[in-house]
Coordinates of C-alpha atoms in Angstrom, one line a residue:
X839 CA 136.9 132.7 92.8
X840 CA 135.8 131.7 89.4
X841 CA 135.8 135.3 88.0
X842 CA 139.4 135.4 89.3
X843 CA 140.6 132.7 87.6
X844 CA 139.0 133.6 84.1
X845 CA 140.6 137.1 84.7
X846 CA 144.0 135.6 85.1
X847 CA 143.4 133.0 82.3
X848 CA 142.5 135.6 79.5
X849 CA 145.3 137.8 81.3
X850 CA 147.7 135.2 81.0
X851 CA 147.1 134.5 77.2
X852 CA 146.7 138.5 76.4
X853 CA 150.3 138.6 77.6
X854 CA 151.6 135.6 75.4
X855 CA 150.1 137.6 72.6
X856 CA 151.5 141.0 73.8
X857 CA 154.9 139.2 74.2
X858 CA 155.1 137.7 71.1
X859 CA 153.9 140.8 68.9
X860 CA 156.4 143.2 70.9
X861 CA 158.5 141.4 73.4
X862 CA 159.5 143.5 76.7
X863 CA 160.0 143.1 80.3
X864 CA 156.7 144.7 81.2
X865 CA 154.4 141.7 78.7
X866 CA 156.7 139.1 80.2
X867 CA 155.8 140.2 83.8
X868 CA 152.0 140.1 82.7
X869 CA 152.1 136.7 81.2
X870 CA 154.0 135.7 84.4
X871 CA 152.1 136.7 87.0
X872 CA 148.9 135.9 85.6
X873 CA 149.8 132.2 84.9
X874 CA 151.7 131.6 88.0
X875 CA 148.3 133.2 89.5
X876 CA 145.9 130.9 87.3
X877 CA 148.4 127.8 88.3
X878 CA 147.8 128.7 91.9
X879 CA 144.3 129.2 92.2
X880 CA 143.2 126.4 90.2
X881 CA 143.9 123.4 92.2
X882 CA 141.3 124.6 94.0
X883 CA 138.3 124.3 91.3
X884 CA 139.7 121.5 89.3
X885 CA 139.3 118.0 90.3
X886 CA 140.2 114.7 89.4
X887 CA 142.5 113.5 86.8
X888 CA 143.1 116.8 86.0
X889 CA 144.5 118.3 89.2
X890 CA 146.5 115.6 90.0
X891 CA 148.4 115.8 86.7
X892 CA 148.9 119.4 88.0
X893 CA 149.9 118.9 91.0
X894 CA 152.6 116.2 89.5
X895 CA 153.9 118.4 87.0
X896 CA 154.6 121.1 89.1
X897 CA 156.1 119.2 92.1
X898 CA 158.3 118.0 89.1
X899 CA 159.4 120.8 88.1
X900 CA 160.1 122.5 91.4
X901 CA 162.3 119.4 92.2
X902 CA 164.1 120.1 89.0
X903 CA 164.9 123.7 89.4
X904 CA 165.5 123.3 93.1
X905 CA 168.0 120.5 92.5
X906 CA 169.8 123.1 89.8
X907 CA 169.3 126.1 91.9
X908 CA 167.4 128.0 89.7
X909 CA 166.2 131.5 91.1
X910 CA 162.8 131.7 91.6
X911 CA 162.1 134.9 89.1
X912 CA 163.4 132.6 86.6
X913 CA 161.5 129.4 87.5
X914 CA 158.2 131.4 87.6
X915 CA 158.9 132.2 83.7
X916 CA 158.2 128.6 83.4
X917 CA 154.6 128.7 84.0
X918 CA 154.4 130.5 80.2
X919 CA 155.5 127.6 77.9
X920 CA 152.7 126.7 77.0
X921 CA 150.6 129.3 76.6
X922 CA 150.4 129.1 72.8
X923 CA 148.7 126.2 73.0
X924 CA 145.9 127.0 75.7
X925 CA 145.3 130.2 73.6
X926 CA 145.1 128.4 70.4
X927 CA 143.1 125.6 72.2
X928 CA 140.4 129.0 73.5
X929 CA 140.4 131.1 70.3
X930 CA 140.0 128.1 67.8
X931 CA 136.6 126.8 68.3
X932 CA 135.3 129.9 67.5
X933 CA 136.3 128.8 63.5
X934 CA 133.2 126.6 63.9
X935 CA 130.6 129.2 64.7
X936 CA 130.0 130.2 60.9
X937 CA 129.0 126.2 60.3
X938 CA 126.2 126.4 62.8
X939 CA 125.2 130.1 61.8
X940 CA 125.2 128.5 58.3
X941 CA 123.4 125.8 59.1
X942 CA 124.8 123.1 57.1
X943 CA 124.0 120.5 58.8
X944 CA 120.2 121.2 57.9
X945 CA 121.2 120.6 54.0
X946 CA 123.5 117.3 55.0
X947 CA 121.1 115.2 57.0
X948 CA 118.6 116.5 54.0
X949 CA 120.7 114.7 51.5
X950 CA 121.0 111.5 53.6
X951 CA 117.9 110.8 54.0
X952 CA 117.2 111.3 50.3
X953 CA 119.6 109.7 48.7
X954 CA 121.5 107.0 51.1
X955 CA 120.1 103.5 50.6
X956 CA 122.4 101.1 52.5
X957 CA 124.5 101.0 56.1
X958 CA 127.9 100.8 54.5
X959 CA 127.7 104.3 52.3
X960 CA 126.2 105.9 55.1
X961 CA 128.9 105.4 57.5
X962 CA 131.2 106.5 54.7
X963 CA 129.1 109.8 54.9
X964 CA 129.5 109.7 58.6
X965 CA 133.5 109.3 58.7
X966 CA 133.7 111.5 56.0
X967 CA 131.7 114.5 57.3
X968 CA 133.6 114.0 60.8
X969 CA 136.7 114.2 58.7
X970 CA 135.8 117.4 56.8
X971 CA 134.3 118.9 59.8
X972 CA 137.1 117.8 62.2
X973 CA 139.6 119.8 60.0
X974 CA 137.8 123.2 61.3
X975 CA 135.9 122.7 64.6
X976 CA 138.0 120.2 66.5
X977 CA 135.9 118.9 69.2
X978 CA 132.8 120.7 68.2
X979 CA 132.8 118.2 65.3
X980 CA 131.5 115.2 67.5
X981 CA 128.2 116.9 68.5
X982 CA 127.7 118.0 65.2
X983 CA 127.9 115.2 63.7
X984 CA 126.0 113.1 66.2
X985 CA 122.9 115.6 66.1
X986 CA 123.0 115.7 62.3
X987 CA 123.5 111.5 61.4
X988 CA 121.8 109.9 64.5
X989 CA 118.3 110.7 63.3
X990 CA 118.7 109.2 60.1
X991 CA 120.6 106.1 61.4
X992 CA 117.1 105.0 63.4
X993 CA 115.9 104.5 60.0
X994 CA 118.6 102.0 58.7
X995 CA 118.7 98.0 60.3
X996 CA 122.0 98.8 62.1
X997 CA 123.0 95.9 64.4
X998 CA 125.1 98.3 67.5
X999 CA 123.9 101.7 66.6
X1000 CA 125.6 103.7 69.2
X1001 CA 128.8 101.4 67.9
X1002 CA 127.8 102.3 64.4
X1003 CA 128.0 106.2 65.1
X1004 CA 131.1 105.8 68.1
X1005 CA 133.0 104.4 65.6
X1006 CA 132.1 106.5 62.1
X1007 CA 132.4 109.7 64.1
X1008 CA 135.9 109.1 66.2
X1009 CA 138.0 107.5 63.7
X1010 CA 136.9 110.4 61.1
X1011 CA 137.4 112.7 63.2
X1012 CA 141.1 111.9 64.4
X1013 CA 142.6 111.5 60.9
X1014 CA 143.1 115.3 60.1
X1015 CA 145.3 115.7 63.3
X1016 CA 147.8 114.5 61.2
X1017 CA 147.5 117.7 59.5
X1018 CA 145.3 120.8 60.1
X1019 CA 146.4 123.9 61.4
X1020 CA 143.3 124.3 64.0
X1021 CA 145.0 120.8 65.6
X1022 CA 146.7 122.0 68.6
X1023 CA 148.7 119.1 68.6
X1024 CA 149.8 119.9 65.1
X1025 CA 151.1 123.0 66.1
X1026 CA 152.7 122.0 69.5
X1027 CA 154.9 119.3 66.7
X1028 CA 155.9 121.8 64.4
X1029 CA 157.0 124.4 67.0
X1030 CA 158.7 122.1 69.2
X1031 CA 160.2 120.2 65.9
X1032 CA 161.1 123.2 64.0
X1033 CA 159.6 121.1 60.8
X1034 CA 158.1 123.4 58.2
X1035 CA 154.3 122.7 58.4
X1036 CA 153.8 123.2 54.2
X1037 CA 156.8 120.5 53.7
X1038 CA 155.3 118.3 56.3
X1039 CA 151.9 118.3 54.1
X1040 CA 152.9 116.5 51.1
X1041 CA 153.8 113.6 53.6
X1042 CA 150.9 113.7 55.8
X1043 CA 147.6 114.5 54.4
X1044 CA 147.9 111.2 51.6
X1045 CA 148.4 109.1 55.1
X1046 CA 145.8 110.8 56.4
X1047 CA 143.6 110.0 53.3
X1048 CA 144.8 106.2 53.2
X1049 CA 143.6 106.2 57.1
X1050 CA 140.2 107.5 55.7
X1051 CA 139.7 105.0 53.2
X1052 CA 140.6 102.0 55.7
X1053 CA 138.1 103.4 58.0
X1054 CA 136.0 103.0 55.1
X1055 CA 136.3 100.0 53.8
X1056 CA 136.5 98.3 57.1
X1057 CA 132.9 100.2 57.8
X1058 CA 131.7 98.8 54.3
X1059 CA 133.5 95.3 54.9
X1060 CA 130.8 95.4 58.6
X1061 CA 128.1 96.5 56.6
X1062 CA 128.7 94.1 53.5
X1063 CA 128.7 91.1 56.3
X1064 CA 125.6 91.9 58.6
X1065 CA 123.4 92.4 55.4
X1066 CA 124.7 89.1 54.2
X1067 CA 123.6 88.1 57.8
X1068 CA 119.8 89.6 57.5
X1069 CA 119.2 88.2 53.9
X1070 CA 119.5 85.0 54.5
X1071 CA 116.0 84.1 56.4
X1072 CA 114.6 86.4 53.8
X1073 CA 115.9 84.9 51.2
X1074 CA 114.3 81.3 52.4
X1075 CA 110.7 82.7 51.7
X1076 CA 109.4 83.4 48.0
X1077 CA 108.8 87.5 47.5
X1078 CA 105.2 85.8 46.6
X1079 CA 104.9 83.4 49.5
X1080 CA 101.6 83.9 51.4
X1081 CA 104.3 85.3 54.4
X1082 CA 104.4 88.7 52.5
X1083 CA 100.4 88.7 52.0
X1084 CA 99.1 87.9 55.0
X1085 CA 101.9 90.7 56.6
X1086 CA 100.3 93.3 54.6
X1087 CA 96.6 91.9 55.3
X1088 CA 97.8 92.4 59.2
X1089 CA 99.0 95.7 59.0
X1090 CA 97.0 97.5 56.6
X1091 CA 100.0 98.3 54.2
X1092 CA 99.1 98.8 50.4
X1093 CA 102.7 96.9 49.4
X1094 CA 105.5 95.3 50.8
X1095 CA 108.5 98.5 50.4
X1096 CA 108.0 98.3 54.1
X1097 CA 108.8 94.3 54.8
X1098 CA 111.4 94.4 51.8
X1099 CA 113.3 97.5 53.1
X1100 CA 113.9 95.6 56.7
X1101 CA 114.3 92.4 55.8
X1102 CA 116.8 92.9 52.9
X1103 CA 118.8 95.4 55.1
X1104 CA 118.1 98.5 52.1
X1105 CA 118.5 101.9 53.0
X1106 CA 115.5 103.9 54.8
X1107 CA 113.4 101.1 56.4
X1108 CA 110.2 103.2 55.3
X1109 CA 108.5 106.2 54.0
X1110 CA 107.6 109.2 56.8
X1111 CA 103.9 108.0 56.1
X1112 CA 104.4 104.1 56.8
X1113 CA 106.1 105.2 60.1
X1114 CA 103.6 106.1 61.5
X1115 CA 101.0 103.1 60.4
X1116 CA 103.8 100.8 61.2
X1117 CA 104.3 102.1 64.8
X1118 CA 100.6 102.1 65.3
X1119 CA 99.5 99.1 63.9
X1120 CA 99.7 95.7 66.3
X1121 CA 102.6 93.4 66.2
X1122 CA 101.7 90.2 64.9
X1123 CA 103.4 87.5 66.1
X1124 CA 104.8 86.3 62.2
X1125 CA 105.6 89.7 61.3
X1126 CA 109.2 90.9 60.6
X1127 CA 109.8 92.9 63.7
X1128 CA 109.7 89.6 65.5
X1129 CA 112.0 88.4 63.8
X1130 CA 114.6 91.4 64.1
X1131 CA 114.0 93.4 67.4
X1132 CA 117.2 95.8 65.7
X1133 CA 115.0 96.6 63.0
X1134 CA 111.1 97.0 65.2
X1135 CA 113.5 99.4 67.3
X1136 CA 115.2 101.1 63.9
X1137 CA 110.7 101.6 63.4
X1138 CA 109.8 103.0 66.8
X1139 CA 112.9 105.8 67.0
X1140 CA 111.8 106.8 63.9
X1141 CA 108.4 107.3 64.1
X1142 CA 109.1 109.5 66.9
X1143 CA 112.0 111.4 65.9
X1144 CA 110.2 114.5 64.7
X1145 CA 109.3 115.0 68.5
X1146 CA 113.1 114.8 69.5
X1147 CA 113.9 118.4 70.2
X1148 CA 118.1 117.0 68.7
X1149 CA 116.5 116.5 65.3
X1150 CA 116.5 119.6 62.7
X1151 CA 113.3 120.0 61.5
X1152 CA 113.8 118.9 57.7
X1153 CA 110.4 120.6 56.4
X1154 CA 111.4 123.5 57.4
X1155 CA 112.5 125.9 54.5
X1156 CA 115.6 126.9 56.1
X1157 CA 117.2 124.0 54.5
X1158 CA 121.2 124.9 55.8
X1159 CA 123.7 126.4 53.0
X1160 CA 125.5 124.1 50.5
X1161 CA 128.0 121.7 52.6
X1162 CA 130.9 122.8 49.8
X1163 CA 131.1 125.8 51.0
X1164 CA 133.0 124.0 53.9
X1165 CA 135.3 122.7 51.7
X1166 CA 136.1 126.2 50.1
X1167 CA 136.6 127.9 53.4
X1168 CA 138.8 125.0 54.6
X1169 CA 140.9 125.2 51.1
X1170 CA 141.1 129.7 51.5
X1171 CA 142.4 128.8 55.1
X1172 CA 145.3 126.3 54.5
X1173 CA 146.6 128.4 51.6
X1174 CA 145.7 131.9 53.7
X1175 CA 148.5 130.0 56.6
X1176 CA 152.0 129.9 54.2
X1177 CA 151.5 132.7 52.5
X1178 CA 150.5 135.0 55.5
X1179 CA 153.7 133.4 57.4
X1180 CA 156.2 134.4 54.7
X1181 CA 154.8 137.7 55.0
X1182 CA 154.8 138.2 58.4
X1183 CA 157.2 135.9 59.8
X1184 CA 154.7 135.1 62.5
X1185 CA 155.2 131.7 64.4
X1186 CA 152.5 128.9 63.4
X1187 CA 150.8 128.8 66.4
X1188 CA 150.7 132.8 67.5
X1189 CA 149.4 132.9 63.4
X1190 CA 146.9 130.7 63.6
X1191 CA 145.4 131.9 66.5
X1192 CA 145.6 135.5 65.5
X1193 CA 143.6 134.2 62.1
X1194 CA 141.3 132.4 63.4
X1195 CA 138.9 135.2 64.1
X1196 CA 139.4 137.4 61.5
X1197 CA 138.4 134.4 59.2
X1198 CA 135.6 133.7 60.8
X1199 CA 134.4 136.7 60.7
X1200 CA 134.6 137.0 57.0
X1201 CA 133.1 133.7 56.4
X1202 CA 130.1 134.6 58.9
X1203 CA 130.1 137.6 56.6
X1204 CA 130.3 135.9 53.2
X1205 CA 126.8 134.0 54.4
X1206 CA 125.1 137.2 55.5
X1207 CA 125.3 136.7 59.1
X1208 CA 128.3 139.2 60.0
X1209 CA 125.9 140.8 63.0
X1210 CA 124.9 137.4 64.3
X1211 CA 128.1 136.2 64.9
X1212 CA 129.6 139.5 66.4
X1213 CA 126.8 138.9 68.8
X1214 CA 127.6 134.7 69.6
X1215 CA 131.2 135.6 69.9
X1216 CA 130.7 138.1 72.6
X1217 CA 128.8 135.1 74.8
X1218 CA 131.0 132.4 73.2
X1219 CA 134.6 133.7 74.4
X1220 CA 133.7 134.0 78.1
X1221 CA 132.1 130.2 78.2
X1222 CA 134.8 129.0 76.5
X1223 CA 137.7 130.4 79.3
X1224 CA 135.4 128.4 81.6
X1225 CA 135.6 125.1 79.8
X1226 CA 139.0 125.5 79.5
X1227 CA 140.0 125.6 82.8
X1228 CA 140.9 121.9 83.5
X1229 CA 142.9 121.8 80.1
X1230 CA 144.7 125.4 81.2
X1231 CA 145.7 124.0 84.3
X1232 CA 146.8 120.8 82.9
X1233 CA 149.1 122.3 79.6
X1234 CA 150.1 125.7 82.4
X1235 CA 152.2 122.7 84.6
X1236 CA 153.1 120.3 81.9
X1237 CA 154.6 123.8 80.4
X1238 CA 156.3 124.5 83.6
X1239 CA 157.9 120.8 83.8
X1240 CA 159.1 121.0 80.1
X1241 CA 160.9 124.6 80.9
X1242 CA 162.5 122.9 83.7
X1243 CA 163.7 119.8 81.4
X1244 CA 164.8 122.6 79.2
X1245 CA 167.1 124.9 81.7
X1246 CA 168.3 122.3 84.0
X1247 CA 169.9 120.2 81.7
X1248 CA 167.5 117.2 82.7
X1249 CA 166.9 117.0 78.7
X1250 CA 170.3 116.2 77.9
X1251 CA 170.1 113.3 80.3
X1252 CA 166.7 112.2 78.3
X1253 CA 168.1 112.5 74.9
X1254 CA 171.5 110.6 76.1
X1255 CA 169.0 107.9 77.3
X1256 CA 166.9 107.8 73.8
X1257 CA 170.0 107.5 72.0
X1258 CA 171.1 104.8 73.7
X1259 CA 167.8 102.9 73.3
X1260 CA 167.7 103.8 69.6
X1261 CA 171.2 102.1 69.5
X1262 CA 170.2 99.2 71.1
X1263 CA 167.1 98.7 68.8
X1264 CA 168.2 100.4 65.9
X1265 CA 167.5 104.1 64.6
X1266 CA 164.8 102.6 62.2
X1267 CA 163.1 100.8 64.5
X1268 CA 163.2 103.7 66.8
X1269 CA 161.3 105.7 64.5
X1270 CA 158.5 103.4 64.0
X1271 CA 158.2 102.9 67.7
X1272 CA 157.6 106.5 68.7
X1273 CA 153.8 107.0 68.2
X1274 CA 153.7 104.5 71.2
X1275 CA 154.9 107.0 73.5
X1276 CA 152.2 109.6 73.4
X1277 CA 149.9 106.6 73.0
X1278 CA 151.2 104.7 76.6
X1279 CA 150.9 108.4 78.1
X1280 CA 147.2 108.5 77.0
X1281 CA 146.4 105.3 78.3
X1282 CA 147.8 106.5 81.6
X1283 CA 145.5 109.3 81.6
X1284 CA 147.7 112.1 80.0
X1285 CA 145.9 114.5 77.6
X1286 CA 147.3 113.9 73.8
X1287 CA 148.4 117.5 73.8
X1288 CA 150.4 117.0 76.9
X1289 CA 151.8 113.8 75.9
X1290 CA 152.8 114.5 72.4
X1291 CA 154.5 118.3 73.9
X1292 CA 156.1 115.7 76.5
X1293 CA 157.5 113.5 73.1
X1294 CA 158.6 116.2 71.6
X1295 CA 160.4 118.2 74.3
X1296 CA 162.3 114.7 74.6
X1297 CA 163.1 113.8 71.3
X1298 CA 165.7 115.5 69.4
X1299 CA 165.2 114.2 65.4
X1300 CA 168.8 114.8 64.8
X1301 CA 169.9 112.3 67.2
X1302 CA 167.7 110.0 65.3
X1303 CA 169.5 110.9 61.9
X1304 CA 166.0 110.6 60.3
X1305 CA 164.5 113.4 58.5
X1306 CA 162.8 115.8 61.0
X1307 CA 159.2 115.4 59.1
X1308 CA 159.2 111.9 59.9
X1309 CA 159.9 111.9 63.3
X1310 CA 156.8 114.7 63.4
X1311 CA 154.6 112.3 61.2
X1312 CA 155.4 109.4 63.9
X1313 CA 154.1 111.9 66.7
X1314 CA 151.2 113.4 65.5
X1315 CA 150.3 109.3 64.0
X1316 CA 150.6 108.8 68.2
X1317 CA 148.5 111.7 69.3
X1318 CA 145.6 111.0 66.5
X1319 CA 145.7 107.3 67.8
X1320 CA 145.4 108.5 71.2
X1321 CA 142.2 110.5 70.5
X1322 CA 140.8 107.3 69.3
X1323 CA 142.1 105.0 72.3
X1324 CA 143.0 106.7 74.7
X1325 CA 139.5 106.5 77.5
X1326 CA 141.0 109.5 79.8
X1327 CA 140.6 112.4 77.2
X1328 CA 137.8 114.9 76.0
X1329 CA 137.1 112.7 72.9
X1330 CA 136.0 109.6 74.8
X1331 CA 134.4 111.8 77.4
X1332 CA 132.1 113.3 75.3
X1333 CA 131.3 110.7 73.0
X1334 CA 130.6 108.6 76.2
X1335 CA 128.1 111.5 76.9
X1336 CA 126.1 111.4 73.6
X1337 CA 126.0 107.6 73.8
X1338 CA 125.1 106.7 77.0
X1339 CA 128.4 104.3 76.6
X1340 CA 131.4 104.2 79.6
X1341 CA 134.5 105.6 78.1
X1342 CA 136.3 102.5 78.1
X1343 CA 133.5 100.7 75.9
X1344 CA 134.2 103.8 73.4
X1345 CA 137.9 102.9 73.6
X1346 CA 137.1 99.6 73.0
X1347 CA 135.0 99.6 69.9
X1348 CA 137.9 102.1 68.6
X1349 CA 140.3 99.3 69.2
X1350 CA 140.2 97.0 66.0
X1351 CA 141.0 100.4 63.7
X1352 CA 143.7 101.9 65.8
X1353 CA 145.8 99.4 65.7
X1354 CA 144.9 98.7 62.4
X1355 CA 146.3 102.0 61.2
X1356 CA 149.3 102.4 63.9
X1357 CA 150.8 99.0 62.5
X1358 CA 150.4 100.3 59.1
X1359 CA 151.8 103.6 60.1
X1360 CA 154.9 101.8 62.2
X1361 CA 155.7 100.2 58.8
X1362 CA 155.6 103.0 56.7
X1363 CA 157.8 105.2 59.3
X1364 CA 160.4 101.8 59.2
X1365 CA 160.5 101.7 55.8
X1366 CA 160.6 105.3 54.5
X1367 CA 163.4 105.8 57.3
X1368 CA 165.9 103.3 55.5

């Protein structure tokens, strides 16, 4: 059965693409037929959460069009609404392939270790490099990133480590869904909006920036505070005291880098070399592990990272390509996006999905390893059709529901109701309240994608009588906060997996930020909207 379904998956989103590029009766019977036969036989494969969202939206729908008396040729079409996004959700983590082929990561975690001396800069790193990352390889960035910075955090006296990298990596990672064209929430706003995605930008990536640098100095502000904390017994004993003598007597050490470096809470604990005397030498009772069990733990991890197969090996001469190479490609992309849709006239999502390869491609190319990726890609397509089967069935039914809002008139009847609200609270108000509706959804289990396509189906911005880029700014501010709250969705999922933390304790830690930066987003969108 599973070589059926991935047939009539990549069947079904050949035929969006043959639609789209030359529209006819036969492409629309394709696209049909193979979605209503993916929508049918996936129910049986897909469990959980998943299938009963399915199974909702489509009893939903059929109600709907059953109510209206729809014919059923017409009602199958509806099982097609949303393939742009499940095809743009398949073909765009290929973008990420070049960043592994060019192994950057080698050269980043290089440069931490090297060069990072305290907690609060290297969670800046971390955020940062999710960010940067996050605006190509979408959920691809939170393995990345873990492999690459979790090494190098066993080195550093972090209190909550797995809190320290949760926390870095998530909130970096959701701040470009404000804005990047590999989002598929980005482009499921703009084409059910109609907002332009280039007059969208200037409003978007600052506020995407400002949620950056509040991640950051709230990281720094934690840092700052449990250094403070872990200074202060040091601080009691002189630096000549007979403490720091008789330590080194006990251990063998020839100086006291090692008892400094964890008891003032600086950077890299110790050199490779002490490691490995300090994880073989006995504990003494008096000695500064005692004293912080954080910090003996930081020593142990350490000493045996080089056997942890996750670990790039950092002698190695392969050292990964220059990091701002990422930044280049992710500059010739955004500006490759306008220009190739005034020529071409192409919708967002069928253009970004139609570049994504092609890019690729060129930068695999640009770092000599053309033939390399040509042969991932080949291995990488059908793996990722089976990895998407729980989203395709998911975004297939959602899309039938929304075509059924659409043609039965059951959307009038949800804007009527929304204008009514936003005259009882006020249009402003309104505004500023709408990135808790894809947030509430999330909460209840409903993917971001899903419930931000469900927002937008709902919401028409001229009923608002707010400019249409805010009311897409206030959705996509809901969908990034439900990437970082929401416990039900692939973010916390995975992250839950490379912690060994429940979902809802990732959801948790994410808390404090989120609503952080939703209540300074609510009051932006109120006041610009006045």
């Amino acid at each position: 059965m599973m070589k059926a379904v991935r047939l009539l998956m990549a069947g079904a989103m050949a035929g969006y693409i043959w639609n789209e590029l030359a529209p006819g009766r036969a492409a629309g019977i394709v696209l049909s037929v193979c979605s209503l036969g993916a929508a049918a036989l996936l129910p049986g494969i897909v469990k959980g959460i998943p299938r009963l969202l399915g199974l909702l939206f489509t009893t939903a729908g059929v109600v709907m069009y059953a109510r209206h008396g729809t014919a059923w040729q017409e009602a199958i079409n509806g099982f097609g609404r949303m393939l742009n996004v499940i095809t743009l959700l398949t073909i765009v983590p290929i973008v990420s392939l070049p960043i592994e082929l060019g192994g950057y990561a080698r050269r980043i975690q290089t440069v931490i270790r090297s060069n990072i001396r305290h907690t609060g800069p290297l969670y800046i790193v971390t955020s940062l490099l999710s960010f940067v990352l996050s605006a190509f390889m979408s959920l691809a960035t939170l393995p990345m990133v873990y492999r690459v910075i979790r090494p190098s955090v066993d080195l550093y006296p972090v209190e909550h480590k797995e809190r320290f990298m949760s926390r870095a990596i998530t909130h970096g990672y959701s701040m470009p869904f404000l804005w990047t064209p590999v989002a598929p929430i980005v482009g499921v706003v703009v084409e059910m909006t109609g907002v332009s995605w280039g007059r969208m930008l200037p409003l978007v990536i600052p506020f995407s920036l400002l949620g950056l640098v509040l991640d950051c100095g709230m990281g720094l502000a934690i840092a700052g505070r449990h250094r403070r904390r872990m200074a202060a017994p040091v601080l009691a004993v002189p630096a000549s005291g007979f403490r720091s003598a008789d330590i080194q007597r006990a251990s063998g050490l020839k100086n006291d880098v090692w008892l400094r470096g964890i008891g003032a809470g600086d950077g890299p604990a110790v050199s490779d070399g002490e490691l490995r005397t300090a994880h073989s030498r006995p504990k003494q009772p008096w000695s500064s592990d005692a004293e912080d069990p954080d910090a003996a733990a930081s020593i142990v991890a350490a000493a045996e990272a080089p056997e942890n197969p996750s670990s790039p090996d950092l002698s190695s001469p392969q050292r990964g390509r220059n990091p701002f190479q990422i930044l280049l490609a992710m500059a010739v992309f955004g500006l490759s996006l306008p220009l190739l849709q005034a020529v071409t006239g192409l919708g967002f999502l069928l253009l970004v999905t139609l570049f994504t390869i092609p890019f690729a491609l060129m930068w695999a190319v640009f770092i000599s390893e053309g033939r390399t990726f040509v042969v991932n890609i080949r291995e990488l397509l059908p793996m990722q059709l089976l990895r998407m089967k729980d989203q395709f069935l998911v975004l297939i039914c959602a899309g039938f529901m929304i075509s059924a809002i659409e043609s039965t008139g059951a959307g009038l009847t949800v804007n009527a109701g929304i204008s009514l609200l936003g005259g009882l609270v006020g249009e402003h108000l309104f505004l500023a309240l709408i990135p808790m509706i894809p947030l509430a959804l999330s909460m209840a289990g409903v993917h971001p994608v899903v419930g931000t396509a469900l927002t937008a189906g709902a919401l028409n911005p001229a009923l608002l009588h707010v400019p249409v880029e805010l009311t897409a700014m206030a959705m996509l501010v809901g969908a990034s906060c439900s990437y970082m709250l929401g416990p039900y969705n692939a973010t916390a999922g995975l992250m839950s997996s490379l912690s060994g933390e429940t979902p809802q304790r990732i959801s948790n830690w994410n808390a404090p930020f989120t609503a952080v930066f939703l209540l300074t987003a609510m009051v932006f969108l109120y006041v610009s909207s006045m």
